[in-house]
Amino acid sequence: MHALFRTFLSGATRVLLVAFLLGGCAVVAGQLAALAAGDRQLMELFGTDVTDVVCVIAGAAGLCSFLHLYAREEGGRRGGAGNEDG
């Protein structure tokens, strides 16, 4: 069960990070296009609505990454913060 959860979190983190990267590129490209066109409404769209969605995706990626860090591996102790090896 834990291995399935860790696999899910690992995959979800990767997918969300890629979505966050692509979303950030879309925000920058959209704002550049709006700046070149001189379109204030398009600039506001990419500066508010699109950015809000990208920020939610970034938060979900961070949450999945955090949970993946603390999900224990099945069948043993995991070294990390607060654990002493040896």
PDB file of N, CA, C and O in Angstrom, residues 7-77:
ATOM      1  N   THR A   7       4.645   5.725  -5.187  1.00  0.00           N
ATOM      2  CA  THR A   7       4.697   5.762  -6.650  1.00  0.00           C
ATOM      3  C   THR A   7       3.740   6.820  -7.187  1.00  0.00           C
ATOM      4  O   THR A   7       4.089   7.592  -8.097  1.00  0.00           O
ATOM      5  N   PHE A   8       2.541   6.880  -6.616  1.00  0.00           N
ATOM      6  CA  PHE A   8       1.572   7.897  -7.025  1.00  0.00           C
ATOM      7  C   PHE A   8       2.106   9.297  -6.764  1.00  0.00           C
ATOM      8  O   PHE A   8       2.030  10.176  -7.628  1.00  0.00           O
ATOM      9  N   LEU A   9       2.649   9.521  -5.568  1.00  0.00           N
ATOM     10  CA  LEU A   9       3.163  10.843  -5.232  1.00  0.00           C
ATOM     11  C   LEU A   9       4.343  11.236  -6.114  1.00  0.00           C
ATOM     12  O   LEU A   9       4.475  12.395  -6.510  1.00  0.00           O
ATOM     13  N   SER A  10       5.191  10.271  -6.423  1.00  0.00           N
ATOM     14  CA  SER A  10       6.330  10.551  -7.296  1.00  0.00           C
ATOM     15  C   SER A  10       5.856  10.965  -8.688  1.00  0.00           C
ATOM     16  O   SER A  10       6.331  11.958  -9.258  1.00  0.00           O
ATOM     17  N   GLY A  11       4.927  10.226  -9.235  1.00  0.00           N
ATOM     18  CA  GLY A  11       4.392  10.549 -10.560  1.00  0.00           C
ATOM     19  C   GLY A  11       3.629  11.859 -10.569  1.00  0.00           C
ATOM     20  O   GLY A  11       3.777  12.674 -11.486  1.00  0.00           O
ATOM     21  N   ALA A  12       2.824  12.084  -9.532  1.00  0.00           N
ATOM     22  CA  ALA A  12       2.046  13.321  -9.450  1.00  0.00           C
ATOM     23  C   ALA A  12       2.960  14.529  -9.338  1.00  0.00           C
ATOM     24  O   ALA A  12       2.716  15.568  -9.966  1.00  0.00           O
ATOM     25  N   THR A  13       4.031  14.400  -8.555  1.00  0.00           N
ATOM     26  CA  THR A  13       4.983  15.502  -8.418  1.00  0.00           C
ATOM     27  C   THR A  13       5.619  15.829  -9.754  1.00  0.00           C
ATOM     28  O   THR A  13       5.726  17.004 -10.135  1.00  0.00           O
ATOM     29  N   ARG A  14       6.024  14.824 -10.488  1.00  0.00           N
ATOM     30  CA  ARG A  14       6.657  15.054 -11.788  1.00  0.00           C
ATOM     31  C   ARG A  14       5.690  15.716 -12.778  1.00  0.00           C
ATOM     32  O   ARG A  14       6.048  16.665 -13.472  1.00  0.00           O
ATOM     33  N   VAL A  15       4.467  15.211 -12.834  1.00  0.00           N
ATOM     34  CA  VAL A  15       3.478  15.765 -13.764  1.00  0.00           C
ATOM     35  C   VAL A  15       3.159  17.217 -13.390  1.00  0.00           C
ATOM     36  O   VAL A  15       3.097  18.096 -14.261  1.00  0.00           O
ATOM     37  N   LEU A  16       2.985  17.477 -12.100  1.00  0.00           N
ATOM     38  CA  LEU A  16       2.656  18.829 -11.668  1.00  0.00           C
ATOM     39  C   LEU A  16       3.817  19.796 -11.881  1.00  0.00           C
ATOM     40  O   LEU A  16       3.599  20.966 -12.216  1.00  0.00           O
ATOM     41  N   LEU A  17       5.043  19.327 -11.704  1.00  0.00           N
ATOM     42  CA  LEU A  17       6.192  20.195 -11.960  1.00  0.00           C
ATOM     43  C   LEU A  17       6.312  20.560 -13.435  1.00  0.00           C
ATOM     44  O   LEU A  17       6.628  21.701 -13.779  1.00  0.00           O
ATOM     45  N   VAL A  18       6.051  19.600 -14.308  1.00  0.00           N
ATOM     46  CA  VAL A  18       6.070  19.884 -15.742  1.00  0.00           C
ATOM     47  C   VAL A  18       4.945  20.862 -16.090  1.00  0.00           C
ATOM     48  O   VAL A  18       5.143  21.817 -16.860  1.00  0.00           O
ATOM     49  N   ALA A  19       3.761  20.654 -15.513  1.00  0.00           N
ATOM     50  CA  ALA A  19       2.641  21.565 -15.762  1.00  0.00           C
ATOM     51  C   ALA A  19       2.959  22.967 -15.251  1.00  0.00           C
ATOM     52  O   ALA A  19       2.635  23.974 -15.903  1.00  0.00           O
ATOM     53  N   PHE A  20       3.629  23.050 -14.107  1.00  0.00           N
ATOM     54  CA  PHE A  20       4.027  24.339 -13.548  1.00  0.00           C
ATOM     55  C   PHE A  20       5.034  25.038 -14.464  1.00  0.00           C
ATOM     56  O   PHE A  20       4.916  26.236 -14.739  1.00  0.00           O
ATOM     57  N   LEU A  21       5.992  24.291 -14.976  1.00  0.00           N
ATOM     58  CA  LEU A  21       6.980  24.860 -15.888  1.00  0.00           C
ATOM     59  C   LEU A  21       6.325  25.363 -17.175  1.00  0.00           C
ATOM     60  O   LEU A  21       6.580  26.492 -17.621  1.00  0.00           O
ATOM     61  N   LEU A  22       5.460  24.551 -17.748  1.00  0.00           N
ATOM     62  CA  LEU A  22       4.765  24.961 -18.975  1.00  0.00           C
ATOM     63  C   LEU A  22       3.827  26.141 -18.720  1.00  0.00           C
ATOM     64  O   LEU A  22       3.705  27.044 -19.554  1.00  0.00           O
ATOM     65  N   GLY A  23       3.176  26.134 -17.572  1.00  0.00           N
ATOM     66  CA  GLY A  23       2.295  27.249 -17.218  1.00  0.00           C
ATOM     67  C   GLY A  23       3.068  28.544 -17.047  1.00  0.00           C
ATOM     68  O   GLY A  23       2.617  29.612 -17.475  1.00  0.00           O
ATOM     69  N   GLY A  24       4.245  28.461 -16.424  1.00  0.00           N
ATOM     70  CA  GLY A  24       5.083  29.650 -16.285  1.00  0.00           C
ATOM     71  C   GLY A  24       5.533  30.178 -17.635  1.00  0.00           C
ATOM     72  O   GLY A  24       5.548  31.392 -17.869  1.00  0.00           O
ATOM     73  N   CYS A  25       5.883  29.278 -18.529  1.00  0.00           N
ATOM     74  CA  CYS A  25       6.258  29.695 -19.897  1.00  0.00           C
ATOM     75  C   CYS A  25       5.072  30.330 -20.608  1.00  0.00           C
ATOM     76  O   CYS A  25       5.240  31.320 -21.340  1.00  0.00           O
ATOM     77  N   ALA A  26       3.878  29.800 -20.387  1.00  0.00           N
ATOM     78  CA  ALA A  26       2.679  30.364 -21.008  1.00  0.00           C
ATOM     79  C   ALA A  26       2.394  31.769 -20.475  1.00  0.00           C
ATOM     80  O   ALA A  26       2.006  32.662 -21.245  1.00  0.00           O
ATOM     81  N   VAL A  27       2.590  31.973 -19.187  1.00  0.00           N
ATOM     82  CA  VAL A  27       2.381  33.302 -18.599  1.00  0.00           C
ATOM     83  C   VAL A  27       3.349  34.309 -19.212  1.00  0.00           C
ATOM     84  O   VAL A  27       2.953  35.402 -19.638  1.00  0.00           O
ATOM     85  N   VAL A  28       4.621  33.934 -19.281  1.00  0.00           N
ATOM     86  CA  VAL A  28       5.627  34.845 -19.833  1.00  0.00           C
ATOM     87  C   VAL A  28       5.351  35.121 -21.314  1.00  0.00           C
ATOM     88  O   VAL A  28       5.381  36.274 -21.762  1.00  0.00           O
ATOM     89  N   ALA A  29       5.065  34.072 -22.075  1.00  0.00           N
ATOM     90  CA  ALA A  29       4.794  34.252 -23.503  1.00  0.00           C
ATOM     91  C   ALA A  29       3.535  35.089 -23.727  1.00  0.00           C
ATOM     92  O   ALA A  29       3.503  35.967 -24.601  1.00  0.00           O
ATOM     93  N   GLY A  30       2.509  34.847 -22.925  1.00  0.00           N
ATOM     94  CA  GLY A  30       1.274  35.613 -23.051  1.00  0.00           C
ATOM     95  C   GLY A  30       1.468  37.079 -22.710  1.00  0.00           C
ATOM     96  O   GLY A  30       0.925  37.969 -23.388  1.00  0.00           O
ATOM     97  N   GLN A  31       2.241  37.349 -21.673  1.00  0.00           N
ATOM     98  CA  GLN A  31       2.495  38.741 -21.315  1.00  0.00           C
ATOM     99  C   GLN A  31       3.370  39.436 -22.355  1.00  0.00           C
ATOM    100  O   GLN A  31       3.178  40.620 -22.630  1.00  0.00           O
ATOM    101  N   LEU A  32       4.328  38.711 -22.922  1.00  0.00           N
ATOM    102  CA  LEU A  32       5.138  39.301 -23.990  1.00  0.00           C
ATOM    103  C   LEU A  32       4.283  39.626 -25.211  1.00  0.00           C
ATOM    104  O   LEU A  32       4.433  40.692 -25.824  1.00  0.00           O
ATOM    105  N   ALA A  33       3.389  38.720 -25.565  1.00  0.00           N
ATOM    106  CA  ALA A  33       2.500  38.957 -26.707  1.00  0.00           C
ATOM    107  C   ALA A  33       1.569  40.136 -26.426  1.00  0.00           C
ATOM    108  O   ALA A  33       1.330  40.977 -27.309  1.00  0.00           O
ATOM    109  N   ALA A  34       1.048  40.214 -25.198  1.00  0.00           N
ATOM    110  CA  ALA A  34       0.167  41.320 -24.838  1.00  0.00           C
ATOM    111  C   ALA A  34       0.926  42.643 -24.846  1.00  0.00           C
ATOM    112  O   ALA A  34       0.396  43.676 -25.278  1.00  0.00           O
ATOM    113  N   LEU A  35       2.160  42.622 -24.399  1.00  0.00           N
ATOM    114  CA  LEU A  35       2.987  43.820 -24.412  1.00  0.00           C
ATOM    115  C   LEU A  35       3.281  44.268 -25.840  1.00  0.00           C
ATOM    116  O   LEU A  35       3.193  45.463 -26.166  1.00  0.00           O
ATOM    117  N   ALA A  36       3.596  43.309 -26.693  1.00  0.00           N
ATOM    118  CA  ALA A  36       3.875  43.637 -28.101  1.00  0.00           C
ATOM    119  C   ALA A  36       2.633  44.168 -28.807  1.00  0.00           C
ATOM    120  O   ALA A  36       2.728  45.072 -29.649  1.00  0.00           O
ATOM    121  N   ALA A  37       1.474  43.622 -28.456  1.00  0.00           N
ATOM    122  CA  ALA A  37       0.234  44.051 -29.093  1.00  0.00           C
ATOM    123  C   ALA A  37      -0.347  45.304 -28.436  1.00  0.00           C
ATOM    124  O   ALA A  37      -1.230  45.951 -29.001  1.00  0.00           O
ATOM    125  N   GLY A  38       0.143  45.630 -27.234  1.00  0.00           N
ATOM    126  CA  GLY A  38      -0.397  46.786 -26.524  1.00  0.00           C
ATOM    127  C   GLY A  38      -1.796  46.546 -25.991  1.00  0.00           C
ATOM    128  O   GLY A  38      -2.575  47.480 -25.825  1.00  0.00           O
ATOM    129  N   ASP A  39      -2.115  45.299 -25.697  1.00  0.00           N
ATOM    130  CA  ASP A  39      -3.458  44.923 -25.244  1.00  0.00           C
ATOM    131  C   ASP A  39      -3.466  44.822 -23.718  1.00  0.00           C
ATOM    132  O   ASP A  39      -2.928  43.873 -23.135  1.00  0.00           O
ATOM    133  N   ARG A  40      -4.090  45.779 -23.083  1.00  0.00           N
ATOM    134  CA  ARG A  40      -4.125  45.822 -21.621  1.00  0.00           C
ATOM    135  C   ARG A  40      -4.930  44.654 -21.037  1.00  0.00           C
ATOM    136  O   ARG A  40      -4.545  44.063 -20.032  1.00  0.00           O
ATOM    137  N   GLN A  41      -6.046  44.338 -21.639  1.00  0.00           N
ATOM    138  CA  GLN A  41      -6.900  43.264 -21.110  1.00  0.00           C
ATOM    139  C   GLN A  41      -6.205  41.912 -21.184  1.00  0.00           C
ATOM    140  O   GLN A  41      -6.328  41.095 -20.264  1.00  0.00           O
ATOM    141  N   LEU A  42      -5.479  41.668 -22.258  1.00  0.00           N
ATOM    142  CA  LEU A  42      -4.741  40.411 -22.384  1.00  0.00           C
ATOM    143  C   LEU A  42      -3.621  40.343 -21.349  1.00  0.00           C
ATOM    144  O   LEU A  42      -3.369  39.286 -20.761  1.00  0.00           O
ATOM    145  N   MET A  43      -2.968  41.480 -21.104  1.00  0.00           N
ATOM    146  CA  MET A  43      -1.920  41.533 -20.089  1.00  0.00           C
ATOM    147  C   MET A  43      -2.494  41.226 -18.713  1.00  0.00           C
ATOM    148  O   MET A  43      -1.910  40.473 -17.934  1.00  0.00           O
ATOM    149  N   GLU A  44      -3.648  41.776 -18.396  1.00  0.00           N
ATOM    150  CA  GLU A  44      -4.295  41.520 -17.107  1.00  0.00           C
ATOM    151  C   GLU A  44      -4.736  40.065 -16.992  1.00  0.00           C
ATOM    152  O   GLU A  44      -4.655  39.475 -15.912  1.00  0.00           O
ATOM    153  N   LEU A  45      -5.201  39.491 -18.092  1.00  0.00           N
ATOM    154  CA  LEU A  45      -5.605  38.087 -18.085  1.00  0.00           C
ATOM    155  C   LEU A  45      -4.431  37.189 -17.710  1.00  0.00           C
ATOM    156  O   LEU A  45      -4.548  36.336 -16.823  1.00  0.00           O
ATOM    157  N   PHE A  46      -3.303  37.403 -18.385  1.00  0.00           N
ATOM    158  CA  PHE A  46      -2.140  36.559 -18.095  1.00  0.00           C
ATOM    159  C   PHE A  46      -1.493  36.917 -16.763  1.00  0.00           C
ATOM    160  O   PHE A  46      -0.810  36.089 -16.166  1.00  0.00           O
ATOM    161  N   GLY A  47      -1.721  38.126 -16.276  1.00  0.00           N
ATOM    162  CA  GLY A  47      -1.144  38.524 -15.001  1.00  0.00           C
ATOM    163  C   GLY A  47      -1.980  38.124 -13.805  1.00  0.00           C
ATOM    164  O   GLY A  47      -1.486  38.125 -12.675  1.00  0.00           O
ATOM    165  N   THR A  48      -3.248  37.792 -14.018  1.00  0.00           N
ATOM    166  CA  THR A  48      -4.110  37.443 -12.886  1.00  0.00           C
ATOM    167  C   THR A  48      -4.674  36.028 -13.009  1.00  0.00           C
ATOM    168  O   THR A  48      -4.288  35.140 -12.263  1.00  0.00           O
ATOM    169  N   ASP A  49      -5.562  35.813 -13.957  1.00  0.00           N
ATOM    170  CA  ASP A  49      -6.276  34.537 -14.040  1.00  0.00           C
ATOM    171  C   ASP A  49      -5.348  33.364 -14.352  1.00  0.00           C
ATOM    172  O   ASP A  49      -5.391  32.332 -13.679  1.00  0.00           O
ATOM    173  N   VAL A  50      -4.524  33.510 -15.367  1.00  0.00           N
ATOM    174  CA  VAL A  50      -3.618  32.421 -15.740  1.00  0.00           C
ATOM    175  C   VAL A  50      -2.579  32.200 -14.643  1.00  0.00           C
ATOM    176  O   VAL A  50      -2.258  31.064 -14.285  1.00  0.00           O
ATOM    177  N   THR A  51      -2.079  33.291 -14.066  1.00  0.00           N
ATOM    178  CA  THR A  51      -1.087  33.186 -12.999  1.00  0.00           C
ATOM    179  C   THR A  51      -1.679  32.496 -11.772  1.00  0.00           C
ATOM    180  O   THR A  51      -0.992  31.716 -11.108  1.00  0.00           O
ATOM    181  N   ASP A  52      -2.943  32.761 -11.461  1.00  0.00           N
ATOM    182  CA  ASP A  52      -3.597  32.098 -10.325  1.00  0.00           C
ATOM    183  C   ASP A  52      -3.626  30.583 -10.506  1.00  0.00           C
ATOM    184  O   ASP A  52      -3.347  29.822  -9.573  1.00  0.00           O
ATOM    185  N   VAL A  53      -3.943  30.139 -11.712  1.00  0.00           N
ATOM    186  CA  VAL A  53      -3.986  28.699 -11.988  1.00  0.00           C
ATOM    187  C   VAL A  53      -2.587  28.091 -11.855  1.00  0.00           C
ATOM    188  O   VAL A  53      -2.413  27.022 -11.260  1.00  0.00           O
ATOM    189  N   VAL A  54      -1.591  28.784 -12.389  1.00  0.00           N
ATOM    190  CA  VAL A  54      -0.215  28.283 -12.312  1.00  0.00           C
ATOM    191  C   VAL A  54       0.249  28.212 -10.856  1.00  0.00           C
ATOM    192  O   VAL A  54       0.937  27.265 -10.460  1.00  0.00           O
ATOM    193  N   CYS A  55      -0.145  29.172 -10.037  1.00  0.00           N
ATOM    194  CA  CYS A  55       0.230  29.154  -8.621  1.00  0.00           C
ATOM    195  C   CYS A  55      -0.425  27.993  -7.873  1.00  0.00           C
ATOM    196  O   CYS A  55       0.193  27.383  -6.990  1.00  0.00           O
ATOM    197  N   VAL A  56      -1.650  27.665  -8.217  1.00  0.00           N
ATOM    198  CA  VAL A  56      -2.327  26.514  -7.602  1.00  0.00           C
ATOM    199  C   VAL A  56      -1.601  25.219  -7.985  1.00  0.00           C
ATOM    200  O   VAL A  56      -1.387  24.332  -7.157  1.00  0.00           O
ATOM    201  N   ILE A  57      -1.205  25.123  -9.246  1.00  0.00           N
ATOM    202  CA  ILE A  57      -0.464  23.940  -9.704  1.00  0.00           C
ATOM    203  C   ILE A  57       0.872  23.844  -8.964  1.00  0.00           C
ATOM    204  O   ILE A  57       1.280  22.760  -8.533  1.00  0.00           O
ATOM    205  N   ALA A  58       1.550  24.970  -8.782  1.00  0.00           N
ATOM    206  CA  ALA A  58       2.822  24.974  -8.053  1.00  0.00           C
ATOM    207  C   ALA A  58       2.624  24.538  -6.606  1.00  0.00           C
ATOM    208  O   ALA A  58       3.430  23.780  -6.058  1.00  0.00           O
ATOM    209  N   GLY A  59       1.553  24.984  -5.989  1.00  0.00           N
ATOM    210  CA  GLY A  59       1.255  24.576  -4.618  1.00  0.00           C
ATOM    211  C   GLY A  59       0.973  23.089  -4.514  1.00  0.00           C
ATOM    212  O   GLY A  59       1.419  22.421  -3.572  1.00  0.00           O
ATOM    213  N   ALA A  60       0.221  22.554  -5.463  1.00  0.00           N
ATOM    214  CA  ALA A  60      -0.071  21.117  -5.473  1.00  0.00           C
ATOM    215  C   ALA A  60       1.215  20.309  -5.681  1.00  0.00           C
ATOM    216  O   ALA A  60       1.403  19.261  -5.052  1.00  0.00           O
ATOM    217  N   ALA A  61       2.110  20.803  -6.532  1.00  0.00           N
ATOM    218  CA  ALA A  61       3.390  20.118  -6.744  1.00  0.00           C
ATOM    219  C   ALA A  61       4.213  20.117  -5.464  1.00  0.00           C
ATOM    220  O   ALA A  61       4.827  19.107  -5.096  1.00  0.00           O
ATOM    221  N   GLY A  62       4.231  21.240  -4.771  1.00  0.00           N
ATOM    222  CA  GLY A  62       4.956  21.318  -3.503  1.00  0.00           C
ATOM    223  C   GLY A  62       4.372  20.399  -2.452  1.00  0.00           C
ATOM    224  O   GLY A  62       5.106  19.752  -1.698  1.00  0.00           O
ATOM    225  N   LEU A  63       3.059  20.328  -2.377  1.00  0.00           N
ATOM    226  CA  LEU A  63       2.403  19.447  -1.412  1.00  0.00           C
ATOM    227  C   LEU A  63       2.711  17.981  -1.701  1.00  0.00           C
ATOM    228  O   LEU A  63       3.039  17.208  -0.792  1.00  0.00           O
ATOM    229  N   CYS A  64       2.623  17.592  -2.960  1.00  0.00           N
ATOM    230  CA  CYS A  64       2.944  16.206  -3.336  1.00  0.00           C
ATOM    231  C   CYS A  64       4.404  15.885  -3.037  1.00  0.00           C
ATOM    232  O   CYS A  64       4.724  14.800  -2.550  1.00  0.00           O
ATOM    233  N   SER A  65       5.278  16.833  -3.312  1.00  0.00           N
ATOM    234  CA  SER A  65       6.702  16.629  -3.032  1.00  0.00           C
ATOM    235  C   SER A  65       6.943  16.472  -1.534  1.00  0.00           C
ATOM    236  O   SER A  65       7.718  15.618  -1.105  1.00  0.00           O
ATOM    237  N   PHE A  66       6.296  17.288  -0.727  1.00  0.00           N
ATOM    238  CA  PHE A  66       6.429  17.209   0.725  1.00  0.00           C
ATOM    239  C   PHE A  66       5.912  15.870   1.249  1.00  0.00           C
ATOM    240  O   PHE A  66       6.571  15.218   2.059  1.00  0.00           O
ATOM    241  N   LEU A  67       4.751  15.455   0.771  1.00  0.00           N
ATOM    242  CA  LEU A  67       4.198  14.176   1.218  1.00  0.00           C
ATOM    243  C   LEU A  67       5.070  13.003   0.768  1.00  0.00           C
ATOM    244  O   LEU A  67       5.242  12.036   1.510  1.00  0.00           O
ATOM    245  N   HIS A  68       5.635  13.097  -0.426  1.00  0.00           N
ATOM    246  CA  HIS A  68       6.511  12.039  -0.918  1.00  0.00           C
ATOM    247  C   HIS A  68       7.756  11.919  -0.045  1.00  0.00           C
ATOM    248  O   HIS A  68       8.244  10.818   0.205  1.00  0.00           O
ATOM    249  N   LEU A  69       8.259  13.041   0.420  1.00  0.00           N
ATOM    250  CA  LEU A  69       9.443  13.034   1.276  1.00  0.00           C
ATOM    251  C   LEU A  69       9.187  12.291   2.580  1.00  0.00           C
ATOM    252  O   LEU A  69      10.060  11.585   3.086  1.00  0.00           O
ATOM    253  N   TYR A  70       7.983  12.428   3.123  1.00  0.00           N
ATOM    254  CA  TYR A  70       7.689  11.831   4.421  1.00  0.00           C
ATOM    255  C   TYR A  70       6.935  10.511   4.352  1.00  0.00           C
ATOM    256  O   TYR A  70       6.628   9.934   5.390  1.00  0.00           O
ATOM    257  N   ALA A  71       6.622  10.048   3.172  1.00  0.00           N
ATOM    258  CA  ALA A  71       5.995   8.726   3.040  1.00  0.00           C
ATOM    259  C   ALA A  71       7.095   7.682   3.219  1.00  0.00           C
ATOM    260  O   ALA A  71       8.085   7.672   2.504  1.00  0.00           O
ATOM    261  N   ARG A  72       6.941   6.840   4.196  1.00  0.00           N
ATOM    262  CA  ARG A  72       7.981   5.856   4.504  1.00  0.00           C
ATOM    263  C   ARG A  72       8.026   4.755   3.457  1.00  0.00           C
ATOM    264  O   ARG A  72       7.009   4.349   2.928  1.00  0.00           O
ATOM    265  N   GLU A  73       9.250   4.298   3.212  1.00  0.00           N
ATOM    266  CA  GLU A  73       9.409   3.158   2.320  1.00  0.00           C
ATOM    267  C   GLU A  73       8.978   1.904   3.055  1.00  0.00           C
ATOM    268  O   GLU A  73       9.169   1.764   4.252  1.00  0.00           O
ATOM    269  N   GLU A  74       8.418   0.975   2.316  1.00  0.00           N
ATOM    270  CA  GLU A  74       7.935  -0.258   2.908  1.00  0.00           C
ATOM    271  C   GLU A  74       9.109  -1.154   3.297  1.00  0.00           C
ATOM    272  O   GLU A  74      10.048  -1.337   2.537  1.00  0.00           O
ATOM    273  N   GLY A  75       9.093  -1.673   4.529  1.00  0.00           N
ATOM    274  CA  GLY A  75      10.074  -2.662   4.938  1.00  0.00           C
ATOM    275  C   GLY A  75      11.354  -2.126   5.543  1.00  0.00           C
ATOM    276  O   GLY A  75      12.333  -2.829   5.636  1.00  0.00           O
ATOM    277  N   GLY A  76      11.379  -0.890   6.007  1.00  0.00           N
ATOM    278  CA  GLY A  76      12.602  -0.420   6.633  1.00  0.00           C
ATOM    279  C   GLY A  76      12.535   1.038   6.990  1.00  0.00           C
ATOM    280  O   GLY A  76      11.623   1.749   6.636  1.00  0.00           O
ATOM    281  N   ARG A  77      13.583   1.443   7.748  1.00  0.00           N
ATOM    282  CA  ARG A  77      13.699   2.838   8.106  1.00  0.00           C
ATOM    283  C   ARG A  77      14.287   3.631   6.970  1.00  0.00           C
ATOM    284  O   ARG A  77      15.104   3.141   6.218  1.00  0.00           O
TER     285      ARG A  77
END
